[in-house]
Coordinates of C-alpha atoms and ligand atoms in Angstrom, one line a residue:
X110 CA -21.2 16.1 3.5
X111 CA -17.5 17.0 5.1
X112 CA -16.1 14.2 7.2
X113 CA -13.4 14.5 9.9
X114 CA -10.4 13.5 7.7
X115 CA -7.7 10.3 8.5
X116 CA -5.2 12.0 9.3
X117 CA -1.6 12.2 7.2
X118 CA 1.0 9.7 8.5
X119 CA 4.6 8.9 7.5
X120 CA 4.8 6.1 5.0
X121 CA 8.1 4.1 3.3
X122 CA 6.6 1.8 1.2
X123 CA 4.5 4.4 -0.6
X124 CA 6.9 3.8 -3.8
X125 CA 5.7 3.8 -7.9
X126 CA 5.6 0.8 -10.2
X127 CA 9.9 1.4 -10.7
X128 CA 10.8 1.4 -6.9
X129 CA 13.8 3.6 -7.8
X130 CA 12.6 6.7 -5.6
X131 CA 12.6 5.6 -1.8
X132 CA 11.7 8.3 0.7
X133 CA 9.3 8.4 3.2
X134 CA 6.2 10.6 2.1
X135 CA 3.1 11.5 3.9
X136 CA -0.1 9.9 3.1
X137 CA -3.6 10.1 4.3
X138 CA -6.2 7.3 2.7
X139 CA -9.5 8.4 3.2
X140 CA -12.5 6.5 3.1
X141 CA -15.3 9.1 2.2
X142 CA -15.5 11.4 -0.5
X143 CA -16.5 13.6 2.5
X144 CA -12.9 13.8 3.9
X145 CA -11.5 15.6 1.1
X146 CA -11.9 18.5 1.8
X147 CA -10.4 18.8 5.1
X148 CA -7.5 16.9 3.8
X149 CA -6.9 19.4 0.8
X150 CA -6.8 22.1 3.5
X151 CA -4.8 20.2 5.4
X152 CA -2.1 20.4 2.7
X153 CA 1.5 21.3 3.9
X154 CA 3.2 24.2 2.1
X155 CA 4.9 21.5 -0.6
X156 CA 1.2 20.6 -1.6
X157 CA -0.4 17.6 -1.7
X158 CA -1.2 14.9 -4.5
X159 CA -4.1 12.3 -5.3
X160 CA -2.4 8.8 -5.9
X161 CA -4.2 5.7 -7.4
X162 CA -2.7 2.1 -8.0
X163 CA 0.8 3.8 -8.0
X164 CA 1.1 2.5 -11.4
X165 CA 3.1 4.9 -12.6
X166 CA 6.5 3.8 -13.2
X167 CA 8.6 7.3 -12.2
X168 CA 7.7 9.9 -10.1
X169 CA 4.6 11.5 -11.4
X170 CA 2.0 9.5 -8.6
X171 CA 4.9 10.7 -5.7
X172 CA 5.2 13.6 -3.6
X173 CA 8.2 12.6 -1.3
X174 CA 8.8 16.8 -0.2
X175 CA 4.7 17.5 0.4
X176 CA 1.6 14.8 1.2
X177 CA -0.2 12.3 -1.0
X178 CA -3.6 10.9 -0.9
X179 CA -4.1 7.6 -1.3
X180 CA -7.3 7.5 -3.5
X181 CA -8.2 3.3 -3.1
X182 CA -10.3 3.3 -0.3
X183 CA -13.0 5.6 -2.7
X184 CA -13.7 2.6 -4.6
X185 CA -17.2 2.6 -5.4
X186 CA -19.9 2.3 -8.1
X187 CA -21.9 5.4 -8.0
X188 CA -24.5 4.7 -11.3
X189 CA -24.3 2.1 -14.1
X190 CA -27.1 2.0 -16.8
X191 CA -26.6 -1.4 -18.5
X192 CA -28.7 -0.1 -21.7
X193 CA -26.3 2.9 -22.3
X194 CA -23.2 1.8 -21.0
X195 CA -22.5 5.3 -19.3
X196 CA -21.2 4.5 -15.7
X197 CA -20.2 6.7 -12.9
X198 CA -18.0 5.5 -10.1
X199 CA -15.4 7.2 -7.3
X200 CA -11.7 7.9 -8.6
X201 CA -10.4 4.9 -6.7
X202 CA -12.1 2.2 -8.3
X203 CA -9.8 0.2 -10.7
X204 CA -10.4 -0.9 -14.3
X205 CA -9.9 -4.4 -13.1
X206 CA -13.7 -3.5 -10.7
X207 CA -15.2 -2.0 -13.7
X208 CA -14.9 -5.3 -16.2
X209 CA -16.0 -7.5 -13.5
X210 CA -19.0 -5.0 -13.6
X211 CA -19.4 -4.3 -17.1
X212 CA -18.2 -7.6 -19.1
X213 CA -21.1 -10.2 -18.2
X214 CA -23.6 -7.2 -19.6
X215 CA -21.8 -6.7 -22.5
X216 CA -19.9 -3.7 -21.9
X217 CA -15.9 -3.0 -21.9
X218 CA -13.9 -0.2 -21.6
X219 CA -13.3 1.9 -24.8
X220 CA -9.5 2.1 -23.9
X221 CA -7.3 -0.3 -21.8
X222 CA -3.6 0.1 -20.6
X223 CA -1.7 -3.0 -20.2
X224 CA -2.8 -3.7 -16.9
X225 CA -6.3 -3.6 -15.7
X226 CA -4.5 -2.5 -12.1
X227 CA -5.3 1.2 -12.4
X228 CA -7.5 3.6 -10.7
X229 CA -9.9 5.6 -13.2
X230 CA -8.6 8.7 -11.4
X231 CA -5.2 7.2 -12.6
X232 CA -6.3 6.8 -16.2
X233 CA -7.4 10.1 -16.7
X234 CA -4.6 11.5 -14.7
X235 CA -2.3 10.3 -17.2
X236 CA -5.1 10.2 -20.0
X237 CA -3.8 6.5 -20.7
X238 CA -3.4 5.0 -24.4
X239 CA -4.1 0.9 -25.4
X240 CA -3.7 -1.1 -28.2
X241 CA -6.3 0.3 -30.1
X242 CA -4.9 3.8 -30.3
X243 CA -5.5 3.7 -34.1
X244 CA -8.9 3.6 -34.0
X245 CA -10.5 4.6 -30.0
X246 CA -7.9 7.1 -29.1
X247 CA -7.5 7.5 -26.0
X248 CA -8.8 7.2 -22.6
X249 CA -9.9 10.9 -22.2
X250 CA -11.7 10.7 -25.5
X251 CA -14.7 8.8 -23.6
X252 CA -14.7 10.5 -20.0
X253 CA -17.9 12.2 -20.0
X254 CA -17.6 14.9 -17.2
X255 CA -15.8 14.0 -13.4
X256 CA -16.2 15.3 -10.1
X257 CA -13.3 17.6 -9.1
X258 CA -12.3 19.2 -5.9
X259 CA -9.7 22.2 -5.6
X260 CA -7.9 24.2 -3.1
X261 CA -10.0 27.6 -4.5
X262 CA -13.1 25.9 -2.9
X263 CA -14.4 24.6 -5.8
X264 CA -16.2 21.4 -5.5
X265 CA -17.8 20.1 -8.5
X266 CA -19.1 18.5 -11.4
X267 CA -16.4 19.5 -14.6
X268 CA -17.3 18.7 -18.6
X269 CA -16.8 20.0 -21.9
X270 CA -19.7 22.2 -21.3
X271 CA -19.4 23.4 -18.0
X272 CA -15.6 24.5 -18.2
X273 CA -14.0 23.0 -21.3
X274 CA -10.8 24.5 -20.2
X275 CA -10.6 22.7 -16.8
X276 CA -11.6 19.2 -18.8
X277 CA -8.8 19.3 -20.9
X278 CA -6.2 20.5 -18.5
X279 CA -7.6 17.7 -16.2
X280 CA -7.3 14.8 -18.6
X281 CA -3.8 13.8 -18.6
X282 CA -3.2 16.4 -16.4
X283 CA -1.1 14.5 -14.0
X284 CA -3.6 15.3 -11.0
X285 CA -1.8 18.7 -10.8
X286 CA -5.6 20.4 -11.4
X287 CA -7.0 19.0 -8.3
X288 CA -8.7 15.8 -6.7
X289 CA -10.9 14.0 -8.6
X290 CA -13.8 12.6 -6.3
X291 CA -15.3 10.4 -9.4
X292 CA -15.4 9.8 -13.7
X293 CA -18.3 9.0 -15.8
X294 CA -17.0 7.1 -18.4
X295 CA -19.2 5.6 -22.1
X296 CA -18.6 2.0 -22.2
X297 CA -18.3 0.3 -25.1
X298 CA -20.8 -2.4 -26.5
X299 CA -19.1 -6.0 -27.0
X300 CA -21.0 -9.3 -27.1
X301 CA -18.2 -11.1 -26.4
X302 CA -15.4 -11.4 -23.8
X303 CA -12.9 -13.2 -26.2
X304 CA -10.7 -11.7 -29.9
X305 CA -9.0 -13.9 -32.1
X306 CA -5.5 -12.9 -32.2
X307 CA -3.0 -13.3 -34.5
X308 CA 0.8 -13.4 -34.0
X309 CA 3.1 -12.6 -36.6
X310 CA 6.9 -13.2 -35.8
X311 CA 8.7 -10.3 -38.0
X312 CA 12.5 -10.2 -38.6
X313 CA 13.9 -6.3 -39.0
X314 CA 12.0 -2.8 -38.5
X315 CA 10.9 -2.3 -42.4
X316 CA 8.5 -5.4 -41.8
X317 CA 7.3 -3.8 -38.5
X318 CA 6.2 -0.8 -39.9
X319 CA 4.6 -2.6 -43.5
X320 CA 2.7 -4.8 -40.9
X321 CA 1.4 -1.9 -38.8
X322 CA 0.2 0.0 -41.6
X323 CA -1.4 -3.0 -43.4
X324 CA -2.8 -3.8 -39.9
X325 CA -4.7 -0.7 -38.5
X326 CA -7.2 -0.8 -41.4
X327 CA -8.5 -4.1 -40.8
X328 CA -7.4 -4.5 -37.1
X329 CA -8.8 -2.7 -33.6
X330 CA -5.8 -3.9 -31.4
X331 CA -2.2 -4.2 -32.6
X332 CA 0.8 -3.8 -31.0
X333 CA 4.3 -5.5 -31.2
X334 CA 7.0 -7.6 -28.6
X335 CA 10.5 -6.5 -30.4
X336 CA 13.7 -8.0 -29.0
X337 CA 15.7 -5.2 -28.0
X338 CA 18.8 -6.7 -27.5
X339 CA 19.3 -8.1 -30.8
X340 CA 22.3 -7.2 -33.0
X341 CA 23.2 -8.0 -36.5
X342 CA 20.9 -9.3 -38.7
X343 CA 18.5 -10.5 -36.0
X344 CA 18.2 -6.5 -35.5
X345 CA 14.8 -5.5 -34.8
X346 CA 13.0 -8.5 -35.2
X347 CA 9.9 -8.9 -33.0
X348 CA 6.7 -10.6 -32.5
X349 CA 3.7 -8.4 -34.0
X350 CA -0.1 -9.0 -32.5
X351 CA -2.8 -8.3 -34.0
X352 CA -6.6 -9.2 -32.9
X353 CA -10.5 -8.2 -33.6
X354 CA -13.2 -8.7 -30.9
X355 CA -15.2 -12.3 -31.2
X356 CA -19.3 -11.7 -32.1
X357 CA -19.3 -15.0 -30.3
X358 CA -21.6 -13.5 -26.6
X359 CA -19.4 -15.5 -24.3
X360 CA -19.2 -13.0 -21.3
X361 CA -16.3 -14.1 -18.9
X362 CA -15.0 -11.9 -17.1
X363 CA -11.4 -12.3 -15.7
X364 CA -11.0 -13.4 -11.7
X365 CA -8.5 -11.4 -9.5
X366 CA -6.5 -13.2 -6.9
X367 CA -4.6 -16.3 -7.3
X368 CA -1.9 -16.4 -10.0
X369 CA 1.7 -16.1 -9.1
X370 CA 3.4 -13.3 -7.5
X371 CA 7.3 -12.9 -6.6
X372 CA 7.6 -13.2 -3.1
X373 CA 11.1 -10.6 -2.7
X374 CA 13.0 -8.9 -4.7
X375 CA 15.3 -10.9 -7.1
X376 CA 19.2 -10.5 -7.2
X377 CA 20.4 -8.2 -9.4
X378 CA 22.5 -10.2 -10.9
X379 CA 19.5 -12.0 -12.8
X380 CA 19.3 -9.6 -15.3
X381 CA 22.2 -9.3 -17.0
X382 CA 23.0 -9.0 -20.9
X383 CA 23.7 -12.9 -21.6
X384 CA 20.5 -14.0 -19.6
X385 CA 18.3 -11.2 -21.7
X386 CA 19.6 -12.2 -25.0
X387 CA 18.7 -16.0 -24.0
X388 CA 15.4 -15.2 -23.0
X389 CA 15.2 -13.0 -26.1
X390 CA 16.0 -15.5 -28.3
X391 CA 13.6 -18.3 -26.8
X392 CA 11.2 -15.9 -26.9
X393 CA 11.0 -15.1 -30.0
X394 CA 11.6 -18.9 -31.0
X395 CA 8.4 -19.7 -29.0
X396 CA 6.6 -16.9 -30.8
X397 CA 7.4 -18.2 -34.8
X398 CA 6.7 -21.9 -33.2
X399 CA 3.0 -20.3 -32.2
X400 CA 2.5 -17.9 -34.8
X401 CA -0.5 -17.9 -36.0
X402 CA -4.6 -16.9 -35.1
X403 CA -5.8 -18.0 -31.8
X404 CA -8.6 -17.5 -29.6
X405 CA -7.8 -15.7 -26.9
X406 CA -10.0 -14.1 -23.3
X407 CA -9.3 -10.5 -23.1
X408 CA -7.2 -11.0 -19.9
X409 CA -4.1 -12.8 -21.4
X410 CA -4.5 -10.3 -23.7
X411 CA -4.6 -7.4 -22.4
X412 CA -3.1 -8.1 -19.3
X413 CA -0.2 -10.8 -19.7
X414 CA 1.6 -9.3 -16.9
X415 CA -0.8 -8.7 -14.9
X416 CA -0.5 -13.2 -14.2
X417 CA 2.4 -12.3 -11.9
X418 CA 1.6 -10.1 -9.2
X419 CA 4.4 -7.6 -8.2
X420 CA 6.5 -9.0 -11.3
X421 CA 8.7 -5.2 -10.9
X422 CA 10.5 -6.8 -8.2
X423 CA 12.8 -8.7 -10.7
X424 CA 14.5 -5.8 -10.8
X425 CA 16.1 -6.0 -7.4
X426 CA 16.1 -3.6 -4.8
X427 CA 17.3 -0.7 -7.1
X428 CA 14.4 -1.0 -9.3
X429 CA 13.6 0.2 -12.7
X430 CA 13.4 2.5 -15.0
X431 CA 10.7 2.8 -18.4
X432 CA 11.4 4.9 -21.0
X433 CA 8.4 5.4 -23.3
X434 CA 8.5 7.8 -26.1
X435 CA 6.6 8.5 -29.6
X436 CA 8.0 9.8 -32.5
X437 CA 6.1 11.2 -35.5
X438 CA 5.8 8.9 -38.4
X439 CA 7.6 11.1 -40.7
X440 CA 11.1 10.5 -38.4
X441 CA 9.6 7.2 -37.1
X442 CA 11.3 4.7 -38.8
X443 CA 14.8 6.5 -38.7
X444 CA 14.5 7.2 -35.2
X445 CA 13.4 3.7 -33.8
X446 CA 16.4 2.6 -35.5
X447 CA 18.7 4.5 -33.6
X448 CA 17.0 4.3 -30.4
X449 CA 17.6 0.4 -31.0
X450 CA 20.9 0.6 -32.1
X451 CA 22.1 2.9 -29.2
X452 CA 20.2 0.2 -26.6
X453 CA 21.8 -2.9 -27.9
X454 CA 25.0 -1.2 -28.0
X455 CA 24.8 -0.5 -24.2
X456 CA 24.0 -4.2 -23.4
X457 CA 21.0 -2.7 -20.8
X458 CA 18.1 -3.9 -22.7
X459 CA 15.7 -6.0 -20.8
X460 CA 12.8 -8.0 -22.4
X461 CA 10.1 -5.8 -21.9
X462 CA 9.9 -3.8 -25.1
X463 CA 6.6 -3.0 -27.0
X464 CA 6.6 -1.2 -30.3
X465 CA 2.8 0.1 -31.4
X466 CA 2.0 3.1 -33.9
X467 CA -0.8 5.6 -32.4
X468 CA -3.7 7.0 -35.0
X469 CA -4.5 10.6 -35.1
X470 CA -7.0 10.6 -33.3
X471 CA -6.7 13.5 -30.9
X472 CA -7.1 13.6 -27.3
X473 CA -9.0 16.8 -25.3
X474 CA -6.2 17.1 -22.8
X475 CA -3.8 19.5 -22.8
X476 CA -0.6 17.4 -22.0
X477 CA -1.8 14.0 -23.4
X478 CA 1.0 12.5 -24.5
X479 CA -0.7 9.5 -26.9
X480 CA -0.4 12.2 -30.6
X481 CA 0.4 9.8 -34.4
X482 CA 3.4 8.1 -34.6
X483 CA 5.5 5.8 -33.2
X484 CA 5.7 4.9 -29.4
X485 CA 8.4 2.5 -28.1
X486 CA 8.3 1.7 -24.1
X487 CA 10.9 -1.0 -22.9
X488 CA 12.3 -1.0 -19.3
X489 CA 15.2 -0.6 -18.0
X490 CA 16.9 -2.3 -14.8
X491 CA 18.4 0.5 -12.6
X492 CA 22.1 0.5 -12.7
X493 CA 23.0 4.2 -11.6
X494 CA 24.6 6.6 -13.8
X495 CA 25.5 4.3 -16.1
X496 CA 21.8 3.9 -17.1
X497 CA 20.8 7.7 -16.9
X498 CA 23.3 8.6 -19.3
X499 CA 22.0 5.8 -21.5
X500 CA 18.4 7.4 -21.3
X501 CA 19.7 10.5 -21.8
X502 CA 21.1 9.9 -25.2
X503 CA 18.3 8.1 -26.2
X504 CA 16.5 11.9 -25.3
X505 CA 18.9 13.0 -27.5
X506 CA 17.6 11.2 -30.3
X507 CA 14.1 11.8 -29.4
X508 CA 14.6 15.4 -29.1
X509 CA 16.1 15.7 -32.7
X510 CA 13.4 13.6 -34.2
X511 CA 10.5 16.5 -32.6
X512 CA 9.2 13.7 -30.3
X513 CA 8.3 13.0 -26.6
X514 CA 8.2 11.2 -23.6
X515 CA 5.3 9.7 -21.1
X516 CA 5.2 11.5 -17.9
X517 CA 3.3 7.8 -16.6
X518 CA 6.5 6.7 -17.4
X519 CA 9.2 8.8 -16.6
X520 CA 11.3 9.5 -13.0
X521 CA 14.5 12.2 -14.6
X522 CA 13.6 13.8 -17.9
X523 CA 14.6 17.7 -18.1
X524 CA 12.5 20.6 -18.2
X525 CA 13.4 21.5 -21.6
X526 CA 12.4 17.9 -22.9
X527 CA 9.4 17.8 -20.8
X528 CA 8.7 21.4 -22.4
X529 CA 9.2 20.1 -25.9
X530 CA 7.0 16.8 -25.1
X531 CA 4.1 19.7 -24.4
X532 CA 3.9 22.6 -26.2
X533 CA 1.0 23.6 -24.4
X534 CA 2.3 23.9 -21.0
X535 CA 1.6 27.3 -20.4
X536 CA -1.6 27.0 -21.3
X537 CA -1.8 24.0 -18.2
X538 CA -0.6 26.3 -16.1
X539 CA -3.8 28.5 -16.1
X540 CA -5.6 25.3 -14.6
X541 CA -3.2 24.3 -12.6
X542 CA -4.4 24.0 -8.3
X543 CA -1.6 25.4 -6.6
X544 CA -1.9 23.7 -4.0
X545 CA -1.5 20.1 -5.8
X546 CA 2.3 19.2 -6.4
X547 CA 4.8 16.2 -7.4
X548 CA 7.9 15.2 -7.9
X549 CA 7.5 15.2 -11.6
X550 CA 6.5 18.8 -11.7
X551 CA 8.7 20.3 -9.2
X552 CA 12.1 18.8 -11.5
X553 CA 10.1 19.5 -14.6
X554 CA 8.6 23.2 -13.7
X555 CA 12.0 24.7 -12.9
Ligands
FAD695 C1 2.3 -3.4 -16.4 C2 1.9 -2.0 -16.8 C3 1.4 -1.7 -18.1 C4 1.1 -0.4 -18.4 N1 0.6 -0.2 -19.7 C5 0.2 1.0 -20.1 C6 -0.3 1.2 -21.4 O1 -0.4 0.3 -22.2 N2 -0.7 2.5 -21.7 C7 -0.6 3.5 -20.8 O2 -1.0 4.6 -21.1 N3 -0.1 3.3 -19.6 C8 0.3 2.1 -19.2 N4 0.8 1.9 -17.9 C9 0.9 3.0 -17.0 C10 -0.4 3.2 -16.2 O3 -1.5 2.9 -17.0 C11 -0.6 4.7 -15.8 O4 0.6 5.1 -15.1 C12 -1.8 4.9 -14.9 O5 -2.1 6.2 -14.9 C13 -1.7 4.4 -13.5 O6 -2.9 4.6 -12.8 P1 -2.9 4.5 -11.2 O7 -4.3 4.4 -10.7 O8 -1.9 3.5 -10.8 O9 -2.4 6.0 -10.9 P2 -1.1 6.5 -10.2 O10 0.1 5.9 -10.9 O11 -1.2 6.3 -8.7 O12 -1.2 8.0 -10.5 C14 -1.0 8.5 -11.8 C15 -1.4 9.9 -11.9 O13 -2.7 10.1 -11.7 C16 -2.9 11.1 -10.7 N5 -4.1 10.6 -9.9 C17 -4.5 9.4 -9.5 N6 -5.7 9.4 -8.9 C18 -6.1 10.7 -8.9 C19 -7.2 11.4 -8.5 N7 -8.2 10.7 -7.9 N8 -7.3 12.7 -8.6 C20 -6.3 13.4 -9.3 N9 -5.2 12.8 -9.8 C21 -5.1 11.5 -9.6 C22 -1.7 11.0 -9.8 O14 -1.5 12.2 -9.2 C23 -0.6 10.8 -10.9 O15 -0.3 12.0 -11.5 C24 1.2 0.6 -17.5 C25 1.7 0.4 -16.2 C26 2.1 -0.9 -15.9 C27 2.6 -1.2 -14.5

């Protein structure tokens, strides 16, 4: 069925998770899976981009120069066999939908981001990674096939045996190979909506990586908090979580709505060095005071920041940036070190910093970014040049040790990092819709 399209309109509070980029855009939210493909032929020379949750910290879910369409209103269940666990459902439906689904029969997603607020068009987009990288991989390695609609005319049903080219250029291919009308996604069997969870508090990097290794044998999630403003000999202490699902069938699943939420955006003088080393340190003094194994719902746990709706506008009106990158675990330890170093020199940290070691693995996609290693994300309050040139020495660093950064992520790198983060570019770019465009890729595809 084709549907007469809603038409594009100018929008300026179309921003990404960071809120640094702040220019009008046009934007069209359809309702019908029907309107699609007027709207893609609708699409201005500049091209046009599927959007989810806006998630995305940088630039990637943008297309301030062409037109974006806003994928939420396609939001809904299409099939779900409770004795399989294989469900199909539009593009715009969130993760957050899916466990309020799946989690009372007993099902759960394979692989979760840190927030359950993203679209599944989203998650494949940017072929997303969780705390159980070590053993599920990532998000991609469960999508069984997806609907997919391109400028050529091609309107369809993509998987690995139908066009196993266009699958993996799809899956973390930052929605630059079309629209993609809906997923069909293997769930994952658990009994229980509850892990017991163990917190370890960790004083310097050695112990970080002795308990990751000991860890991803006998643990499915892991991941650490680590205290990036720390100098000294509190350097590169952290808090280091490990958990295991329960066997116990309680099946809770988490409620939306409610909670707290920060009504404006905070001053900007909040955030500054001495009142991120306070938190730091009480922090990580409440984490030793609670260390230890608890029982824990799967929505604190996954989700902690998902408690405080629209928590990004601590940053102030100038926003954030996050810088997440991985390193392979032969330069790992070495180059976390310095990336740690140069960020407490430069007084910018903020508390948000997560150290977590990937598995091997591998992913279909073509420019996943999840590959072994290690991965440090921490954000970054925006202050100007003084914090691109920050980020771009930290690029230096991740440059030398043959790593790279998440597009989900990022709003400036280079196209010669973003060419070193994916060797396989040019093999994207035979997949590639040319009518679909970003921000992202016009800096990146110079
Ligand atoms: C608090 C927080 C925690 C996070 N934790 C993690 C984490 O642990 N691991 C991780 O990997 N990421 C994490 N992220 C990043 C987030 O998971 C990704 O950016 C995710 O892709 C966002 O999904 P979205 O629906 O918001 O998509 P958007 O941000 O709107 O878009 C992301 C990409 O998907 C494309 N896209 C969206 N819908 C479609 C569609 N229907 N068709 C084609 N392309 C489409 C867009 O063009 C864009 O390239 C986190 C983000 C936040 C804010």
């Amino acid at each position: 069925m084709v549907c007469e399209p809603a038409p594009f309109a100018a929008r300026d509070d179309f921003l990404s998770w960071g809120r640094v980029v702040r220019r009008a855009q046009q934007v069209a939210r359809p309702r019908f899976r029907g309107e699609l493909p007027s709207l893609l032929a609708l699409a201005p020379a500049q091209g046009v981009l599927a959007a989810g949750l806006r998630r995305s910290y940088g630039d990637s879910c943008l297309n301030t120069d062409g037109a974006a369409i806003d994928m939420r209103g396609l939001d809904r269940f299409i099939a779900f066999d409770a004795d399989t666990g294989v469900l199909r459902a539009e593009a715009g439906v969130s993760l957050s939908q899916i466990l309020a689904l799946a989690v009372p029969q007993g099902w759960f997603l394979h692989t979760t981001p840190g927030t359950r607020f993203v679209t599944l068009g989203g998650a494949l987009a940017n072929d997303v990674h969780g705390k159980n990288h070590h053993r599920a991989g990532s998000f991609g390695c469960n999508v069984r096939s997806f609907g997919l609609l391109r400028s050529d005319g091609f309107r369809g049903e993509v998987s690995p045996s139908s066009d196993l080219g266009l699958f993996n250029a799809t899956i973390g291919g930052l929605g630059l190979t079309g629209v993609i009308e809906w997923v069909e996604l293997q769930l994952e069997k658990r009994p229980s909506s509850y892990l017991d969870s163990e917190t370890i508090a960790y004083g310097c990097l050695s112990d970080f990586f002795a308990l990751a290794k000991e860890s991803a044998e006998r643990y499915e999630h892991t991941v650490a908090w680590i205290d990036a403003s720390s100098k000294g000999a509190k350097f590169g202490r952290g808090l280091f979580s490990r958990a295991n699902w329960r066997d116990d069938d309680e099946r809770d699943a988490h409620r939306d709505g409610g909670g707290k939420s920060i009504p404006a955006d905070a001053p900007t003088l909040l955030l500054n060095p001495l009142s991120i080393g306070l938190f730091n340190e009480a922090y990580f003094r409440s984490g030793q005071r609670k260390a230890g194994v608890m029982r824990q719902h799967y929505a604190p746990f996954f989700y902690p920041l998902d408690a405080i709706r629209q928590w990004n506008r601590l940053y102030g009106r100038p926003g954030m940036y996050q810088y997440q990158c991985v390193v392979p675990p032969e330069s790992a330890p070495q180059a976390i070190e310095a990336l740690l170093a140069e960020i407490a020199r430069s007084g910018q940290a903020s508390f948000l910093a997560v150290l977590k070691t990937f598995g091997d693995r591998s992913s279909p996609g073509i420019l996943s970014f999840p590959r072994p290693g290690a991965t440090l994300a921490l954000d970054f309050p925006n202050r100007g040049a003084k914090t691109l040139k920050l980020m771009a020495r930290l690029d230096q660093i991740v440059i030398e040790a043959k790593g790279a950064l998440y597009p989900a992520k990022d709003g400036r790198i280079s196209p010669r990092l973003f060419r070193a983060s994916f060797p396989k570019w040019e093999t994207f770019l035979r997949h590639k819709d040319e009518a679909m465009n970003s921000d992202f890729w016009r800096r990146v595809a110079q």
